[in-house]
Tab-separated table of C-alpha atoms and ligand atoms in Angstrom:
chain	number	residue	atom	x	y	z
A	10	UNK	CA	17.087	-1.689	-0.218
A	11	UNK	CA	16.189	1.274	-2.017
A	12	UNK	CA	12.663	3.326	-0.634
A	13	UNK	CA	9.522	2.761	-1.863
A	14	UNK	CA	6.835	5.059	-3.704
A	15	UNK	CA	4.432	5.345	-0.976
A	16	UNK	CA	0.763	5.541	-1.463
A	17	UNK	CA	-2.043	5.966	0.642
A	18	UNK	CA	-5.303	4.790	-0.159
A	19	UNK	CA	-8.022	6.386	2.009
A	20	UNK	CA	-11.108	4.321	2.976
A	21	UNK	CA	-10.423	1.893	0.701
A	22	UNK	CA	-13.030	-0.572	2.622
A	23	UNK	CA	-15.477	1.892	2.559
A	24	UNK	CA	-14.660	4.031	-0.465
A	25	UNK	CA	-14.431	1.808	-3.571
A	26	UNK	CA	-16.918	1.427	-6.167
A	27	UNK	CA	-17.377	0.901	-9.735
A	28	UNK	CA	-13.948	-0.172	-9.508
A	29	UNK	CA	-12.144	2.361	-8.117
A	30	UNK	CA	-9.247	0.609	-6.624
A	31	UNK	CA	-8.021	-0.056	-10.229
A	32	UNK	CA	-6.794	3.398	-10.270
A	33	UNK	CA	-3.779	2.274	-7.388
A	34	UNK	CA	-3.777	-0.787	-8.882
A	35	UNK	CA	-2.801	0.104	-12.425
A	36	UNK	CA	-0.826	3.343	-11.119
A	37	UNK	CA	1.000	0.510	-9.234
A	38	UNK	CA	2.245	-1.936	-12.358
A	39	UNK	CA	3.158	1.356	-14.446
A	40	UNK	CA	5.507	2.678	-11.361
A	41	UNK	CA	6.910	-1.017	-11.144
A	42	UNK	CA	7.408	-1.649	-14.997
A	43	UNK	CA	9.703	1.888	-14.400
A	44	UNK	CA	11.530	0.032	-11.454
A	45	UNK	CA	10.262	1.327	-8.677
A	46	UNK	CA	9.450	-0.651	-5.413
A	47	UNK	CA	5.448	0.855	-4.594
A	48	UNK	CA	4.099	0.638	-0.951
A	49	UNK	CA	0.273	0.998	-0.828
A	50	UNK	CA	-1.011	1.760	2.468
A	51	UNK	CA	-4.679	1.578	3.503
A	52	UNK	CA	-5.837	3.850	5.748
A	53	UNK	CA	-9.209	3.781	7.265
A	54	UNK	CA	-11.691	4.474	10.362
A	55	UNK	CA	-9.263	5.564	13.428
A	56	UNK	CA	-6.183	4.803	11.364
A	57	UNK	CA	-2.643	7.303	12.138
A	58	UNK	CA	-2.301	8.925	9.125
A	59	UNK	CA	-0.165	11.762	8.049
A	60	UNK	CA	-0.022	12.595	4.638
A	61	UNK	CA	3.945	13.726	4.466
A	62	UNK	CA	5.087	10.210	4.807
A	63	UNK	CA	3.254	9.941	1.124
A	64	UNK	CA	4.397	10.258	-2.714
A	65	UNK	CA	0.680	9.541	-3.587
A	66	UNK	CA	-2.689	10.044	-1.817
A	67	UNK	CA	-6.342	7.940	-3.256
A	68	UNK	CA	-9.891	8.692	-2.334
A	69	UNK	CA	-12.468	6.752	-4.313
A	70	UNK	CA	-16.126	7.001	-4.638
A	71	UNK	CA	-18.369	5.532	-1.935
A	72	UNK	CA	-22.391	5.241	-1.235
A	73	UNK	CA	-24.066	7.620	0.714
A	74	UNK	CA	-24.328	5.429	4.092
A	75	UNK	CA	-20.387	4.733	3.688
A	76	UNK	CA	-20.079	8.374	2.542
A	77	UNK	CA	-21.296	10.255	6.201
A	78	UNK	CA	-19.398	7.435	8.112
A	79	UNK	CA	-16.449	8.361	6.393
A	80	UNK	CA	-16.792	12.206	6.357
A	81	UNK	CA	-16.907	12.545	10.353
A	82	UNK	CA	-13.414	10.107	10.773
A	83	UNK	CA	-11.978	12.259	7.876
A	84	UNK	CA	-11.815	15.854	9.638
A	85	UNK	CA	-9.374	14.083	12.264
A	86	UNK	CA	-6.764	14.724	8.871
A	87	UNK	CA	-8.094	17.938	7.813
A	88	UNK	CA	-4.708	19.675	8.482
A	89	UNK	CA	-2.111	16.951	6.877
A	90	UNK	CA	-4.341	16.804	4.039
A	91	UNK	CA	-4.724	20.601	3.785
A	92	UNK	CA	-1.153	20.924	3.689
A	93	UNK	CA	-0.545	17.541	1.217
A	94	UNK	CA	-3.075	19.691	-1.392
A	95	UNK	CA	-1.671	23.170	-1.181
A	96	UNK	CA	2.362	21.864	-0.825
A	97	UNK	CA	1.049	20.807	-4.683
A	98	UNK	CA	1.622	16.856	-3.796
A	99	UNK	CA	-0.503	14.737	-6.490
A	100	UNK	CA	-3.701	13.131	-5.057
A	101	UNK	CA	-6.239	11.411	-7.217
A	102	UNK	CA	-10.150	11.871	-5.592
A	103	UNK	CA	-13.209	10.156	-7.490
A	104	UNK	CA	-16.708	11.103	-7.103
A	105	UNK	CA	-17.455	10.457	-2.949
A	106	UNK	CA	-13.964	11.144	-2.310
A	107	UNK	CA	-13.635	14.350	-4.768
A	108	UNK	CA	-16.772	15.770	-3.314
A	109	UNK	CA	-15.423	14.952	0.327
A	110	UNK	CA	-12.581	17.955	-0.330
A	111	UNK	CA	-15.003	20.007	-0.242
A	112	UNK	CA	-17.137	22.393	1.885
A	113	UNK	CA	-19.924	20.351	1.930
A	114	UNK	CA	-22.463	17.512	0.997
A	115	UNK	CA	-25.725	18.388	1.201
A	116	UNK	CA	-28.518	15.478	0.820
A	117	UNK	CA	-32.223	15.381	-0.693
A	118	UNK	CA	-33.666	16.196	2.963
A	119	UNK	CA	-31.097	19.160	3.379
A	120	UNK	CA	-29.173	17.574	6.183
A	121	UNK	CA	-25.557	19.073	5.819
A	122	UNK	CA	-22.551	16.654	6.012
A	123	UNK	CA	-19.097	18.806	6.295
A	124	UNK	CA	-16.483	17.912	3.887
A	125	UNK	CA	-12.824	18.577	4.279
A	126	UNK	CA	-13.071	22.276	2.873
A	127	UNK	CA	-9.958	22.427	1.749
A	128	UNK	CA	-11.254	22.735	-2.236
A	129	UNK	CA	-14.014	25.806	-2.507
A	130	UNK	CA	-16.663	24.078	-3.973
A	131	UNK	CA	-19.492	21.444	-2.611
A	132	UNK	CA	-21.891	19.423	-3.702
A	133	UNK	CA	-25.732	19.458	-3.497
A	134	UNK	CA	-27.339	15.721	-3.751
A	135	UNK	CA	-30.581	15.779	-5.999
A	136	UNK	CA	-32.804	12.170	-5.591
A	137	UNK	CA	-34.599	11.990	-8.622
A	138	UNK	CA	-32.220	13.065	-11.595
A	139	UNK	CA	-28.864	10.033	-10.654
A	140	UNK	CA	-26.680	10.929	-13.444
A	141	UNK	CA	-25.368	7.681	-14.994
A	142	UNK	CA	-23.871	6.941	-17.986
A	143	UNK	CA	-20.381	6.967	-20.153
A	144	UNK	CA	-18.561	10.095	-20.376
A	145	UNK	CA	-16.082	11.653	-22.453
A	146	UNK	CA	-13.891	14.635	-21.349
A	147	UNK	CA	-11.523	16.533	-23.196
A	148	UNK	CA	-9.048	17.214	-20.245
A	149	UNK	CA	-5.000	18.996	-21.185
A	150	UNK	CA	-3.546	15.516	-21.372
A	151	UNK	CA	-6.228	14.208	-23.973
A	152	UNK	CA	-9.782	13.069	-24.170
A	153	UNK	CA	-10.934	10.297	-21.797
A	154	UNK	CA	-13.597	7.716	-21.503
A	155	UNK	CA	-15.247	6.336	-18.522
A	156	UNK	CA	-18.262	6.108	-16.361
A	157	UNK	CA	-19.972	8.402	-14.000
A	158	UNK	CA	-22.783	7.330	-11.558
A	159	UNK	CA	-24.134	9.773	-8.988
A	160	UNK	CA	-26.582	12.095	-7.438
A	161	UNK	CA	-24.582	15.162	-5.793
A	162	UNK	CA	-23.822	17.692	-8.158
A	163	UNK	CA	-20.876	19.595	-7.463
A	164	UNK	CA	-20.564	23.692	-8.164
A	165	UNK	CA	-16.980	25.160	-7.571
A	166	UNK	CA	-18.003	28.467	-5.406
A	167	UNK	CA	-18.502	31.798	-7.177
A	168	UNK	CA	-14.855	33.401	-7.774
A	169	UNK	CA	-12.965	30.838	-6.296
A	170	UNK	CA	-11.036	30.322	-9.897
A	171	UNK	CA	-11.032	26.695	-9.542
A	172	UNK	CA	-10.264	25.202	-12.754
A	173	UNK	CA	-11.994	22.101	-14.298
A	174	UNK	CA	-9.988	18.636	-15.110
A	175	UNK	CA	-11.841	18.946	-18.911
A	176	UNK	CA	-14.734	19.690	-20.916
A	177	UNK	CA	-17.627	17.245	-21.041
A	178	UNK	CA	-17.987	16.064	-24.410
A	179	UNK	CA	-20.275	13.193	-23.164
A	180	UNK	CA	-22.432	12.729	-20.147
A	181	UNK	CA	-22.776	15.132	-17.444
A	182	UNK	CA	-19.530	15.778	-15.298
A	183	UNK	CA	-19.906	17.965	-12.145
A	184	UNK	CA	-23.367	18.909	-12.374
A	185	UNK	CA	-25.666	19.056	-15.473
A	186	UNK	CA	-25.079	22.555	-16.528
A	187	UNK	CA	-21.681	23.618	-16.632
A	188	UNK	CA	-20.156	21.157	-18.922
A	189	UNK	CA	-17.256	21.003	-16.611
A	190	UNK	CA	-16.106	17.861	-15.176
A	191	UNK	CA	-13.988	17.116	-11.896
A	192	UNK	CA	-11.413	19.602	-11.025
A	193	UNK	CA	-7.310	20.156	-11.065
A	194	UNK	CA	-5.702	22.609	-8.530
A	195	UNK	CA	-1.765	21.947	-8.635
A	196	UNK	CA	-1.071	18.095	-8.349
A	197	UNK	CA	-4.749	16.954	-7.129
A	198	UNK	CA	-7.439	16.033	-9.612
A	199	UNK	CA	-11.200	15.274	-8.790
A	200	UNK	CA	-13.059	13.264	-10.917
A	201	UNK	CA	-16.507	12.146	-11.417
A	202	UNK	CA	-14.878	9.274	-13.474
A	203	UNK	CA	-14.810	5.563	-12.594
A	204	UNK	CA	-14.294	2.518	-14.968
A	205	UNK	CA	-11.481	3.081	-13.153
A	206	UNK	CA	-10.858	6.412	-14.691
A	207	UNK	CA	-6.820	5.643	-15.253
A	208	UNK	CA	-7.690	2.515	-18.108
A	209	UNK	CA	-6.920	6.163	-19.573
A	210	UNK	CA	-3.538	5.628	-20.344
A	211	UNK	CA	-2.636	9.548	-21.149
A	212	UNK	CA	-3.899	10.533	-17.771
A	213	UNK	CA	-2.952	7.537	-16.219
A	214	UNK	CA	1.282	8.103	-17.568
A	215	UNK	CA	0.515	11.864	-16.297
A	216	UNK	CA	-0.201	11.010	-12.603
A	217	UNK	CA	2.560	8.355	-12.718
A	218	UNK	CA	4.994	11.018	-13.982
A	219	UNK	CA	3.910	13.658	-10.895
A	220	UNK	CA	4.217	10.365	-8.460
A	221	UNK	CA	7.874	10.006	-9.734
A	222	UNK	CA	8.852	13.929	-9.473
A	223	UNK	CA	7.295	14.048	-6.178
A	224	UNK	CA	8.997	10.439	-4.772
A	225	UNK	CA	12.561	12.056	-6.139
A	226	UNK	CA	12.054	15.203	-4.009
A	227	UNK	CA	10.849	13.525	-1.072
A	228	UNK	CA	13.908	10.936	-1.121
A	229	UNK	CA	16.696	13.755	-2.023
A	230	UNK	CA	15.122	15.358	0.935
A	231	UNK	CA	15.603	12.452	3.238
A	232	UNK	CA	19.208	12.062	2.154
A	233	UNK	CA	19.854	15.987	3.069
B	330	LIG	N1	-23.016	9.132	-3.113
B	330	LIG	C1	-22.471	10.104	-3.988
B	330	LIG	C2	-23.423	10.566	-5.074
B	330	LIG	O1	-24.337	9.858	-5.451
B	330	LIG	C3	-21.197	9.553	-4.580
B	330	LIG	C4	-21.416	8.403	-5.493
B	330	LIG	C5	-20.135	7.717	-5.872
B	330	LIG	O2	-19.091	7.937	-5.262
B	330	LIG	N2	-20.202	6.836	-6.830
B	330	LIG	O3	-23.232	11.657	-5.580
């Protein structure tokens, strides 16, 4: 039997809404029309995880509540992630989960919840302005259309030379004043998009295309 794609989907109990899990789900059917045999692992509150037994790594958006629970069992993986991102392995994070790669979350009554910190950026929650809407990004694969419901408004840090996943065209993106939306350092891309954000066909054949590169290299390495 030949190996799987493997992908890990983090929290997907806790982390899933406005439909989310369609992202692995349709990532899924487009690696098996190609003929590939995909493995999708869920990984969740005291779970064994590490990150180089993965072609593909998935952190959706959560609430709040689900969002601190989640943020304390995720530092146990700071290091496997860490080195998942910056080995330029692609990882798809939406809203909760994006701003969860960051430094931090901080919430209307200032309380701090640490993110991952691997990305240098974070996210500042404000209670009475819940950006909602559709969006439309022009990102380098095309323009995109999908959803965006939150509070935190993210802010890459001064000089960090982060670069955005697209212009906002439509709607608000990271926060309401940059016109940038979601982020893309090497093979990992933040988003603020649900719907889920891959009914996007030109970024969803994109992030199937890394999966494949990445699945070859992993395999030929195996065989070594
Ligand atoms: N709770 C976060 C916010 O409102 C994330 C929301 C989400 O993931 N949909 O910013």
């Amino acid at each position: 039997m030949t190996e799987p794609i493997k992908m890990a989907y983090l929290y997907e109990d806790l982390m899933n809404t406005y439909g989310d899990s369609g992202d692995v789900k349709i990532l899924r059917y487009l690696l098996q029309n190609q003929g590939y045999d995909v493995h999708v692992d869920n990984v969740s509150l005291n779970d064994d995880f590490n990150a180089k037994d993965y072609d593909f790594i998935f952190f959706g958006g959560g609430q709040d509540f689900e969002q601190t629970i989640v943020a304390k069992d995720l530092q146990r993986h700071h290091e496997t992630l860490r080195d998942y991102i910056e080995a330029g392995k692609p990882m798809l994070a939406i809203c909760g989960g994006y701003q969860l790669l960051g430094d931090y979350y901080m919430t209307s009554d200032g309380t701090t919840i640490n993110g991952l910190g691997i990305l240098p950026l974070h996210t500042v929650f404000k209670a009475d302005s819940r950006m909602v809407g559709n969006t439309h990004v022009k990102t380098p694969w095309g323009e995109i259309r999908s959803f965006e419901n939150h509070s935190g408004r993210t802010y890459f840090d001064k000089d960090s030379n982060l670069k955005p996943l697209g212009e906002v065209l439509e709607g608000y993106g990271n926060n309401p004043e940059d016109k940038q939306e979601g982020l893309h350092y090497k093979q990992t891309i933040g988003s603020y998009s649900h719907g889920p954000i891959l009914r996007n066909e030109n970024i969803a054949d994109a992030i199937a295309k890394m999966i494949i590169e990445n699945y070859q290299d992993r395999v030929k390495t195996v065989k070594e």
